[in-house]
Amino acid sequence: MTALNGINLDINEGDICGIIGMSGAGKSTLVRCINYLEKPTNGSVIIENKNLSSLNDKELRKVRQNIGMIFQQFNLLLQRNVEDNICFPLEISGMNKNECGKRAEELLKLVGLADKRKSYPSQLSGGQKQRVAIARALSTNPKILLCDEATSALDPTTTRSILSLLKEINKKLGITIVIITHEMSVVEEICDYVAIVDNGSLVEHGAVEEVFSHPKTDAAKKLVYHNNSSVAEMNSKRCIRIVFDGKSSYEPVIANMVLECKAQVNILFADTRDINGKAFGQMVLQLPEDNLLADKIIYYLKDKKVVVEELLDYVK
Amino acid sequence: MLSEKIVSEILVGIGGTLYMTAFSTLFAYLFALPLGILLVVTKKDNLYPMVTLNRILDVIVNIGRSIPFIILVVLVIPVTKAIAGKSYGTTATIVPLVIAAVPFIARLIESSLQEVNHGVIEAAQSMGASIWTIILRVMIPEAKTSLIVGATIAVSTIISYSAMAGAVGGGGLGDIAIRYGYHRYQTEVMIVTVVLLVVLVQFLQVLGMKIASKTDKRVIR
């Protein structure tokens, strides 16, 4: 079996590069090729003009000390406390205990966990564990940080905070970050550059704005418009008229309603205008067939103090 | 009820059992620890794959595990004589005890080490850790709790083996139980020794589990 084939990818120093693909596409294998945890059968990985295939075991371990890595499952040493976890890469590189402690303290401040120095991983939340893992990965001052689905086990809020931490680190330390993910939102949020992996090959890569605004390949399109389920034709007979009578036009009432109620509505008629920041006018919406959902929408709008009137026989 | 002579003999027996158990466990671990580690790291896709060696070790361990202890004691008498100078008594019994315990303990160690999450080992590799560093600072410390539980099981098993060795003049409590209880029909002596063995195993079991849970940092207390 060939896991990866025809991968040609340059990652610039100081960039945040996202590698995205569906699960099983080979992106985890690809990131493991970067630090040679997975040795490619063919081809070369060149880091700072050093071809990894030309190195012996000892030299390779030295190079790895310059490449930090974080994981989806954090992979902290469970029998060591936070400080000793962060010190582990330093022990490997041969730093003495005293200096390790100092470095750990600095890093814990950087990731915002200064008070957790003596805690054990079991006492931390997922987000805190990932922060410790980031501190650990940064302890040896690496030039590159590899993130293997680092936010996939976290909730959306924690994901955002971890991503902003990574961005901050990238800016502050100038470290090159490679992010493996299956979530488009992660790439959108922090990456400069994106590479799309599908079926073991690199199908598209370029600046994030470019790839996202003009996805060329099917795989890219699938990722960019991932909710590409075609809109169902609406056959519902229930319609409502809503009247805007001078409330703030800055509040996107309809858009919020769609997001909150997770329902589609069909705008059949709209005549609204903005007068000095206030919305006036009316709109006719066709509601979903599901009566419960339709009621929910009416309730939501009434709750937002919008005048709602149900129309009978607007559509036949 | 028990004559003074028997009481003093039982006391010596307790000493003998403890002596055999302690030294057998110690020597057995000396051999079993490297063997257990080898069984793990030489596996396919592990740290240092050596499939042929792994298979050979596997077979040897299985052979050692499948010979009944009482037969093994007799089988290795020449070895025992060569090492201990004689084939009976507490010191000599340590030899077959070690031989029987090594494969058993190696398996316990193997299964403990295999419980260590592969991701943690991969993380250590990504930091540039050598195989030795991974074994000594990741695998063994991370498997600590399980290794201690394994050691508790090992000690209890060695105690029961040492008692079995009493059948062929091994010394210790088992020896007394067989000589008085079986050959001389002094059931009360046998009962006393059995109770002592039960108490001993019970005590070590509780102690082992306590140490294991006290040192385990994976649970929140």
Coordinates of C-alpha atoms in Angstrom, one line a residue:
Chain A
M1 CA 0.0 0.0 0.0
T2 CA 1.2 3.5 -0.8
A3 CA 0.2 6.0 1.9
L4 CA 1.5 9.1 0.2
N5 CA 2.6 9.8 -3.3
G6 CA 3.8 12.8 -5.3
I7 CA 4.0 15.2 -2.4
N8 CA 5.9 18.4 -3.3
L9 CA 5.5 21.0 -0.7
D10 CA 7.7 23.9 0.4
I11 CA 7.0 25.5 3.8
N12 CA 8.4 28.9 4.4
E13 CA 10.2 29.8 7.6
G14 CA 7.8 31.6 10.0
D15 CA 4.7 30.6 8.2
I16 CA 1.7 28.8 9.7
C17 CA 0.9 26.1 7.2
G18 CA -2.2 24.0 7.3
I19 CA -2.4 20.6 5.9
I20 CA -6.0 19.6 5.5
G21 CA -7.8 16.5 4.3
M22 CA -10.5 14.0 5.1
S23 CA -9.6 11.3 7.6
G24 CA -7.6 8.6 6.0
A25 CA -6.2 11.0 3.4
G26 CA -2.6 10.5 4.7
K27 CA -2.1 13.9 6.4
S28 CA -1.0 12.3 9.7
T29 CA 1.5 10.2 7.8
L30 CA 2.7 13.3 6.0
V31 CA 3.4 15.2 9.2
R32 CA 5.3 12.2 10.6
C33 CA 7.5 12.3 7.6
I34 CA 8.5 15.9 8.4
N35 CA 10.3 14.7 11.6
Y36 CA 11.0 11.2 10.2
L37 CA 8.9 9.4 12.7
E38 CA 7.7 7.8 9.5
K39 CA 10.5 7.2 7.1
P40 CA 9.4 7.7 3.5
T41 CA 10.4 4.9 1.2
N42 CA 11.2 7.4 -1.5
G43 CA 11.9 11.1 -1.8
S44 CA 13.5 13.5 0.6
V45 CA 12.6 15.8 3.5
I46 CA 14.8 18.8 3.7
I47 CA 14.8 21.0 6.8
E48 CA 17.1 24.0 6.8
N49 CA 19.1 22.6 3.9
K50 CA 19.6 19.3 5.8
N51 CA 18.3 16.2 4.0
L52 CA 16.9 13.9 6.8
S53 CA 17.5 10.7 4.8
S54 CA 21.3 11.4 4.9
L55 CA 21.4 11.5 8.7
N56 CA 22.2 8.6 11.1
D57 CA 20.1 7.8 14.1
K58 CA 22.0 10.1 16.4
E59 CA 22.0 13.1 14.0
L60 CA 18.3 12.5 13.4
R61 CA 17.5 12.6 17.1
K62 CA 19.4 15.9 17.3
V63 CA 17.3 17.4 14.5
R64 CA 14.1 16.2 16.2
Q65 CA 15.1 18.2 19.3
N66 CA 14.6 21.2 17.0
I67 CA 11.1 20.2 15.9
G68 CA 8.4 20.3 18.5
M69 CA 5.3 18.2 18.1
I70 CA 1.8 18.2 19.7
F71 CA -0.9 15.6 19.4
Q72 CA -4.6 15.2 19.4
Q73 CA -4.5 13.1 22.6
F74 CA -1.9 15.4 24.2
N75 CA 0.4 12.4 25.0
L76 CA 1.6 13.8 28.3
L77 CA 3.5 11.6 30.7
L78 CA 0.8 10.7 33.2
Q79 CA 3.1 9.9 36.1
R80 CA 4.9 13.2 35.8
N81 CA 3.7 16.5 37.0
V82 CA 3.3 19.5 34.6
E83 CA 6.8 20.9 35.3
D84 CA 8.5 17.5 34.9
N85 CA 6.6 17.0 31.6
I86 CA 7.9 20.3 30.3
C87 CA 11.4 19.4 31.5
F88 CA 11.4 16.1 29.7
P89 CA 12.7 17.3 26.3
L90 CA 15.3 19.3 28.2
E91 CA 16.5 16.3 30.1
I92 CA 16.9 14.5 26.7
S93 CA 18.9 17.4 25.4
G94 CA 21.1 17.2 28.5
M95 CA 20.1 20.4 30.4
N96 CA 20.7 20.4 34.2
K97 CA 17.7 20.2 36.5
N98 CA 18.0 23.8 37.9
E99 CA 17.9 25.4 34.4
C100 CA 15.0 23.1 33.4
G101 CA 12.9 24.4 36.3
K102 CA 13.5 28.0 35.3
R103 CA 12.7 27.3 31.7
A104 CA 9.5 25.4 32.7
E105 CA 8.4 28.4 34.7
E106 CA 8.9 30.8 31.7
L107 CA 7.0 28.5 29.4
L108 CA 4.1 28.0 31.9
K109 CA 3.8 31.8 32.0
L110 CA 3.7 31.9 28.2
V111 CA 0.9 29.3 27.9
G112 CA -1.0 30.8 30.9
L113 CA -0.7 28.0 33.4
A114 CA 1.8 29.4 35.9
D115 CA -0.3 28.1 38.8
K116 CA -0.3 24.5 37.6
R117 CA 3.4 23.8 37.9
K118 CA 2.9 20.9 40.4
S119 CA -0.4 19.5 39.0
Y120 CA -0.6 16.2 37.3
P121 CA -2.2 15.8 33.9
S122 CA -5.1 13.9 35.4
Q123 CA -6.0 17.1 37.3
L124 CA -6.2 19.3 34.1
S125 CA -8.9 19.9 31.5
G126 CA -8.3 19.0 27.8
G127 CA -7.4 22.6 26.9
Q128 CA -4.9 22.8 29.8
K129 CA -3.3 19.5 28.8
Q130 CA -2.8 20.9 25.3
R131 CA -1.3 24.0 26.8
V132 CA 1.2 21.9 28.7
A133 CA 1.9 19.9 25.6
I134 CA 2.6 23.2 23.7
A135 CA 4.9 24.4 26.5
R136 CA 6.7 21.0 26.4
A137 CA 7.1 21.1 22.6
L138 CA 8.5 24.7 22.9
S139 CA 10.9 23.9 25.7
T140 CA 13.9 23.3 23.5
N141 CA 13.3 26.4 21.5
P142 CA 12.5 24.6 18.3
K143 CA 12.3 26.3 14.9
I144 CA 9.3 24.2 13.9
L145 CA 6.2 23.1 15.6
L146 CA 4.1 20.2 14.2
C147 CA 0.5 20.0 15.3
D148 CA -1.2 16.7 14.6
E149 CA -5.0 17.3 15.0
A150 CA -4.1 19.3 18.1
T151 CA -7.6 20.8 18.5
S152 CA -9.7 17.8 17.4
A153 CA -10.3 16.6 20.9
L154 CA -11.3 20.0 22.2
D155 CA -14.6 21.9 22.3
P156 CA -15.0 25.0 20.0
T157 CA -14.2 27.6 22.7
T158 CA -11.1 25.8 23.8
T159 CA -10.1 25.2 20.2
R160 CA -10.2 28.9 19.6
S161 CA -8.1 29.7 22.6
I162 CA -5.5 27.1 21.7
L163 CA -5.4 28.4 18.1
S164 CA -4.9 32.0 19.3
L165 CA -2.1 30.8 21.6
L166 CA -0.4 29.1 18.5
K167 CA -0.8 32.3 16.6
E168 CA 0.7 34.3 19.4
I169 CA 3.6 31.9 19.7
N170 CA 4.2 32.1 15.9
K171 CA 4.3 35.9 16.1
K172 CA 6.4 36.1 19.3
L173 CA 8.9 33.4 18.6
G174 CA 8.9 33.4 14.8
I175 CA 8.4 29.6 14.9
T176 CA 7.2 27.8 11.8
I177 CA 4.0 26.0 12.5
V178 CA 2.6 23.0 10.5
I179 CA -1.0 22.2 11.4
I180 CA -2.7 19.0 10.4
T181 CA -6.5 19.2 10.6
H182 CA -9.7 18.0 9.1
E183 CA -11.5 21.2 10.1
M184 CA -11.6 24.1 7.6
S185 CA -12.3 26.5 10.4
V186 CA -8.9 25.8 11.9
V187 CA -7.1 26.7 8.7
E188 CA -9.3 29.8 8.2
E189 CA -8.5 31.0 11.6
I190 CA -4.8 30.9 11.7
C191 CA -3.1 29.6 8.6
D192 CA -1.2 31.7 6.0
Y193 CA -0.8 28.8 3.7
V194 CA -2.8 25.7 3.0
A195 CA -2.1 22.3 1.4
I196 CA -4.9 19.9 0.7
V197 CA -4.2 16.2 0.8
D198 CA -6.6 13.8 -0.7
N199 CA -6.1 10.0 -1.2
G200 CA -2.4 10.2 -0.4
S201 CA -1.5 13.0 -2.7
L202 CA -1.2 16.8 -2.6
V203 CA -4.0 18.1 -4.7
E204 CA -3.9 21.8 -4.1
H205 CA -1.8 24.3 -2.2
G206 CA -1.4 28.0 -2.0
A207 CA -2.2 31.0 0.1
V208 CA -5.3 30.4 2.2
E209 CA -7.4 33.2 0.6
E210 CA -6.6 32.0 -2.8
V211 CA -7.4 28.4 -2.3
F212 CA -10.6 29.2 -0.3
S213 CA -11.9 31.7 -2.8
H214 CA -11.1 29.7 -5.9
P215 CA -10.9 26.0 -5.0
K216 CA -9.9 24.2 -8.2
T217 CA -10.1 20.5 -7.4
D218 CA -13.0 18.4 -6.3
A219 CA -11.3 17.6 -3.0
A220 CA -10.8 21.3 -2.3
K221 CA -14.3 22.1 -3.2
K222 CA -15.6 19.4 -0.9
L223 CA -13.7 20.8 2.0
V224 CA -14.5 24.5 1.3
Y225 CA -18.2 23.9 0.8
H226 CA -18.5 21.1 3.2
N227 CA -22.2 21.6 3.8
N228 CA -22.8 21.3 0.2
S229 CA -26.1 19.4 0.5
S230 CA -28.3 20.8 -2.2
V231 CA -31.1 23.0 -0.9
A232 CA -34.3 21.2 -0.8
E233 CA -37.2 22.8 -2.6
M234 CA -39.6 24.3 -0.2
N235 CA -43.2 23.2 -0.4
S236 CA -44.6 24.4 2.8
K237 CA -47.8 26.4 2.8
R238 CA -47.0 28.3 6.0
C239 CA -45.9 31.9 5.4
I240 CA -45.3 34.8 7.7
R241 CA -45.1 38.5 7.1
I242 CA -42.7 40.3 9.4
V243 CA -42.6 44.0 9.8
F244 CA -39.6 46.1 10.7
D245 CA -40.7 49.2 12.4
G246 CA -37.6 51.1 13.2
K247 CA -35.5 48.7 15.3
S248 CA -31.8 48.7 14.8
S249 CA -30.8 47.7 11.3
Y250 CA -27.5 46.5 12.7
E251 CA -28.9 43.4 14.2
P252 CA -29.1 40.7 11.5
V253 CA -32.4 39.3 12.7
I254 CA -33.1 36.9 9.9
A255 CA -29.6 35.6 9.7
N256 CA -29.5 35.0 13.4
M257 CA -32.8 33.3 13.3
V258 CA -31.5 30.8 10.7
L259 CA -28.4 30.1 12.7
E260 CA -30.3 29.8 16.0
C261 CA -33.2 27.7 14.8
K262 CA -31.0 25.8 12.3
A263 CA -33.8 26.1 9.8
Q264 CA -34.0 27.3 6.3
V265 CA -36.6 29.9 5.2
N266 CA -37.4 31.1 1.8
I267 CA -37.6 34.9 1.3
L268 CA -40.6 35.4 -1.0
F269 CA -40.9 39.1 -0.7
A270 CA -38.8 41.9 0.9
D271 CA -39.0 45.6 0.9
T272 CA -36.8 47.0 3.6
R273 CA -34.8 50.1 3.9
D274 CA -32.4 51.6 6.3
I275 CA -33.1 55.0 7.6
N276 CA -30.5 56.5 9.9
G277 CA -29.5 53.0 11.2
K278 CA -33.1 51.9 11.7
A279 CA -34.8 49.3 9.7
F280 CA -38.2 49.8 8.2
G281 CA -40.2 47.7 5.8
Q282 CA -41.6 44.2 5.6
M283 CA -40.7 40.8 4.4
V284 CA -42.6 37.6 3.6
L285 CA -40.9 34.3 4.6
Q286 CA -41.9 30.8 3.7
L287 CA -41.4 28.5 6.7
P288 CA -40.2 25.0 6.8
E289 CA -42.7 22.1 6.4
D290 CA -41.9 20.9 9.9
N291 CA -44.6 22.5 12.0
L292 CA -42.5 22.4 15.2
L293 CA -39.7 24.2 13.5
A294 CA -42.0 26.7 12.0
D295 CA -43.5 27.5 15.4
K296 CA -40.0 27.8 16.8
I297 CA -39.1 30.4 14.2
I298 CA -42.3 32.4 14.9
Y299 CA -41.6 32.2 18.6
Y300 CA -38.0 33.3 18.1
L301 CA -39.0 36.3 16.0
K302 CA -41.7 37.4 18.5
D303 CA -39.1 37.0 21.3
K304 CA -36.9 39.5 19.3
K305 CA -39.8 41.9 19.4
V306 CA -40.4 41.7 15.6
V307 CA -44.0 42.0 14.5
V308 CA -45.0 38.7 13.0
E309 CA -48.2 37.9 11.2
E310 CA -49.0 34.5 9.8
L311 CA -50.3 34.6 6.2
L312 CA -52.9 32.2 5.0
D313 CA -52.9 31.2 1.4
Y314 CA -49.9 33.2 0.4
V315 CA -48.7 30.2 -1.6
K316 CA -51.1 27.8 -3.2
Chain B
M1 CA -0.9 -27.7 72.0
L2 CA 2.2 -27.4 69.9
S3 CA 5.4 -28.5 71.5
E4 CA 8.2 -26.0 72.0
K5 CA 10.3 -27.8 69.4
I6 CA 7.6 -27.4 66.8
V7 CA 7.0 -23.8 67.6
S8 CA 10.7 -23.0 67.2
E9 CA 10.7 -25.0 64.0
I10 CA 7.8 -23.0 62.7
L11 CA 9.6 -19.8 63.5
V12 CA 12.6 -21.0 61.5
G13 CA 10.2 -22.0 58.8
I14 CA 8.8 -18.5 58.6
G15 CA 12.3 -17.2 58.3
G16 CA 13.1 -19.8 55.6
T17 CA 10.0 -18.9 53.6
L18 CA 10.8 -15.2 53.8
Y19 CA 14.4 -15.8 52.9
M20 CA 13.6 -17.9 49.8
T21 CA 10.9 -15.5 48.7
A22 CA 13.0 -12.4 49.1
F23 CA 16.0 -13.7 47.3
S24 CA 14.1 -15.6 44.6
T25 CA 12.1 -12.5 43.8
L26 CA 15.2 -10.3 43.7
F27 CA 17.2 -12.7 41.4
A28 CA 14.2 -13.4 39.3
Y29 CA 13.6 -9.7 38.6
L30 CA 17.3 -9.3 37.7
F31 CA 16.7 -11.6 34.8
A32 CA 13.0 -11.1 34.1
L33 CA 13.2 -7.3 33.7
P34 CA 15.6 -7.3 30.8
L35 CA 13.7 -10.3 29.3
G36 CA 10.3 -8.6 29.7
I37 CA 11.7 -5.4 28.1
L38 CA 13.2 -7.4 25.2
L39 CA 9.9 -9.2 24.7
V40 CA 8.2 -5.8 24.1
V41 CA 10.8 -3.8 22.2
T42 CA 11.8 -6.5 19.7
K43 CA 8.2 -6.9 18.6
K44 CA 7.2 -6.0 15.1
D45 CA 6.6 -2.2 14.8
N46 CA 8.0 -1.6 18.3
L47 CA 11.1 0.4 19.3
Y48 CA 13.7 -2.1 18.1
P49 CA 12.0 -4.7 15.9
M50 CA 13.9 -8.1 15.9
V51 CA 11.2 -10.5 14.9
T52 CA 13.2 -13.7 15.0
L53 CA 14.7 -13.0 18.4
N54 CA 11.3 -12.1 19.6
R55 CA 9.8 -15.4 18.4
I56 CA 12.7 -17.4 20.0
L57 CA 12.2 -15.6 23.4
D58 CA 8.5 -16.2 23.2
V59 CA 8.9 -19.9 22.7
I60 CA 11.5 -20.2 25.5
V61 CA 9.2 -18.3 27.9
N62 CA 6.3 -20.5 27.0
I63 CA 8.3 -23.6 27.6
G64 CA 9.4 -22.3 31.0
R65 CA 5.8 -21.4 31.9
S66 CA 4.4 -24.8 30.9
I67 CA 6.6 -27.1 33.1
P68 CA 4.9 -27.8 36.4
F69 CA 7.0 -26.4 39.2
I70 CA 7.3 -29.6 41.2
I71 CA 8.7 -31.3 38.1
L72 CA 11.0 -28.4 37.3
V73 CA 12.5 -28.7 40.8
V74 CA 13.5 -32.3 40.1
L75 CA 14.5 -31.5 36.5
V76 CA 17.0 -28.8 37.4
I77 CA 18.7 -30.6 40.3
P78 CA 22.0 -30.8 38.4
V79 CA 21.9 -27.0 37.9
T80 CA 20.9 -26.5 41.6
K81 CA 23.8 -28.7 42.7
A82 CA 26.2 -26.8 40.5
I83 CA 25.2 -23.5 41.8
A84 CA 24.2 -24.1 45.4
G85 CA 26.4 -27.1 46.1
K86 CA 23.4 -29.3 47.2
S87 CA 19.8 -29.9 46.1
Y88 CA 17.9 -29.5 49.4
G89 CA 17.4 -26.7 51.9
T90 CA 16.3 -23.1 51.5
T91 CA 19.3 -21.7 49.7
A92 CA 19.3 -24.5 47.1
T93 CA 15.6 -24.0 46.5
I94 CA 16.2 -20.5 45.4
V95 CA 17.7 -21.9 42.2
P96 CA 14.5 -23.6 40.8
L97 CA 12.4 -20.8 42.2
V98 CA 14.3 -18.3 40.1
I99 CA 14.2 -20.5 37.1
A100 CA 10.4 -20.9 37.4
A101 CA 9.7 -17.3 38.2
V102 CA 11.7 -15.6 35.5
P103 CA 9.5 -16.5 32.5
F104 CA 6.4 -15.9 34.6
I105 CA 7.6 -12.4 35.8
A106 CA 8.9 -11.6 32.3
R107 CA 5.3 -12.1 31.0
L108 CA 3.9 -9.9 33.7
I109 CA 6.4 -7.2 32.9
E110 CA 5.7 -7.5 29.2
S111 CA 2.0 -7.0 29.7
S112 CA 2.6 -4.0 32.0
L113 CA 4.9 -2.3 29.5
Q114 CA 2.5 -2.9 26.7
E115 CA -0.2 -0.9 28.6
V116 CA 1.8 2.2 28.0
N117 CA 0.0 4.4 25.5
H118 CA 1.8 4.3 22.2
G119 CA 1.2 8.0 21.7
V120 CA 3.4 8.9 24.7
I121 CA 6.2 6.8 23.3
E122 CA 5.7 8.5 19.9
A123 CA 5.9 11.9 21.7
A124 CA 9.2 10.9 23.3
Q125 CA 10.5 9.9 19.9
S126 CA 9.5 13.2 18.4
M127 CA 11.6 14.9 21.1
G128 CA 14.6 13.0 20.0
A129 CA 14.7 10.5 22.8
S130 CA 16.9 7.4 22.4
I131 CA 15.6 3.9 22.8
W132 CA 17.2 3.7 26.3
T133 CA 15.7 7.0 27.4
I134 CA 12.3 5.8 26.2
I135 CA 12.6 2.5 28.1
L136 CA 14.0 3.9 31.3
R137 CA 12.2 7.3 31.5
V138 CA 9.0 6.7 29.6
M139 CA 7.9 3.0 29.5
I140 CA 9.0 1.9 33.0
P141 CA 7.9 5.0 34.9
E142 CA 4.6 5.2 33.0
A143 CA 3.9 1.5 33.7
K144 CA 5.0 1.8 37.3
T145 CA 1.6 1.1 38.9
S146 CA 1.0 -2.0 36.7
L147 CA 4.6 -3.2 37.4
I148 CA 4.0 -2.9 41.2
V149 CA 0.7 -4.8 40.9
G150 CA 2.6 -7.4 38.9
A151 CA 5.3 -7.7 41.5
T152 CA 2.7 -8.3 44.1
I153 CA 1.3 -11.2 42.1
A154 CA 4.8 -12.5 41.5
V155 CA 5.7 -12.5 45.2
S156 CA 2.5 -14.4 46.1
T157 CA 3.2 -17.0 43.4
I158 CA 6.8 -17.4 44.6
I159 CA 5.6 -18.0 48.2
S160 CA 3.3 -20.7 47.0
Y161 CA 6.0 -22.3 44.8
S162 CA 8.4 -22.2 47.8
A163 CA 5.8 -24.0 49.9
M164 CA 5.5 -26.6 47.1
A165 CA 9.2 -27.1 47.1
G166 CA 8.7 -28.4 50.7
A167 CA 7.7 -31.7 49.1
V168 CA 11.2 -32.3 48.0
G169 CA 13.0 -31.0 51.1
G170 CA 12.9 -27.3 50.2
G171 CA 12.7 -25.9 53.7
G172 CA 10.4 -23.2 54.9
L173 CA 6.8 -23.4 56.0
G174 CA 5.8 -25.8 53.2
D175 CA 8.4 -28.2 54.3
I176 CA 7.0 -28.2 57.8
A177 CA 3.5 -28.6 56.6
I178 CA 4.4 -31.7 54.6
R179 CA 6.7 -33.3 57.1
Y180 CA 4.3 -32.9 60.1
G181 CA 0.9 -32.6 58.5
Y182 CA 1.3 -35.2 55.7
H183 CA 4.0 -37.7 56.9
R184 CA 3.1 -37.6 60.6
Y185 CA -0.6 -36.9 60.5
Q186 CA -0.2 -33.9 62.8
T187 CA -3.0 -31.9 61.2
E188 CA -2.8 -29.0 63.7
V189 CA 0.8 -28.3 62.6
M190 CA -0.3 -28.3 59.0
I191 CA -3.2 -25.9 59.7
V192 CA -0.9 -23.5 61.6
T193 CA 1.5 -23.3 58.7
V194 CA -1.3 -22.9 56.2
V195 CA -2.8 -20.1 58.2
L196 CA 0.7 -18.5 58.4
L197 CA 1.1 -18.7 54.6
V198 CA -2.4 -17.2 54.1
V199 CA -1.6 -14.3 56.4
L200 CA 1.7 -13.7 54.7
V201 CA 0.2 -13.6 51.2
Q202 CA -2.7 -11.5 52.4
F203 CA -0.4 -9.0 54.0
L204 CA 1.9 -8.7 50.9
Q205 CA -1.1 -8.4 48.6
V206 CA -2.6 -5.5 50.7
L207 CA 0.8 -3.8 51.0
G208 CA 1.5 -4.1 47.2
M209 CA -1.9 -2.7 46.2
K210 CA -1.5 0.1 48.7
I211 CA 1.9 1.1 47.3
A212 CA 0.6 0.8 43.7
S213 CA -2.4 3.1 44.3
K214 CA -0.4 5.6 46.4
T215 CA 2.2 6.1 43.7
D216 CA -0.3 6.3 40.8
K217 CA -0.7 9.8 39.6
R218 CA -3.2 9.0 37.0
V219 CA -6.1 9.1 39.4
I220 CA -7.4 12.3 41.1
R221 CA -7.4 12.1 44.9

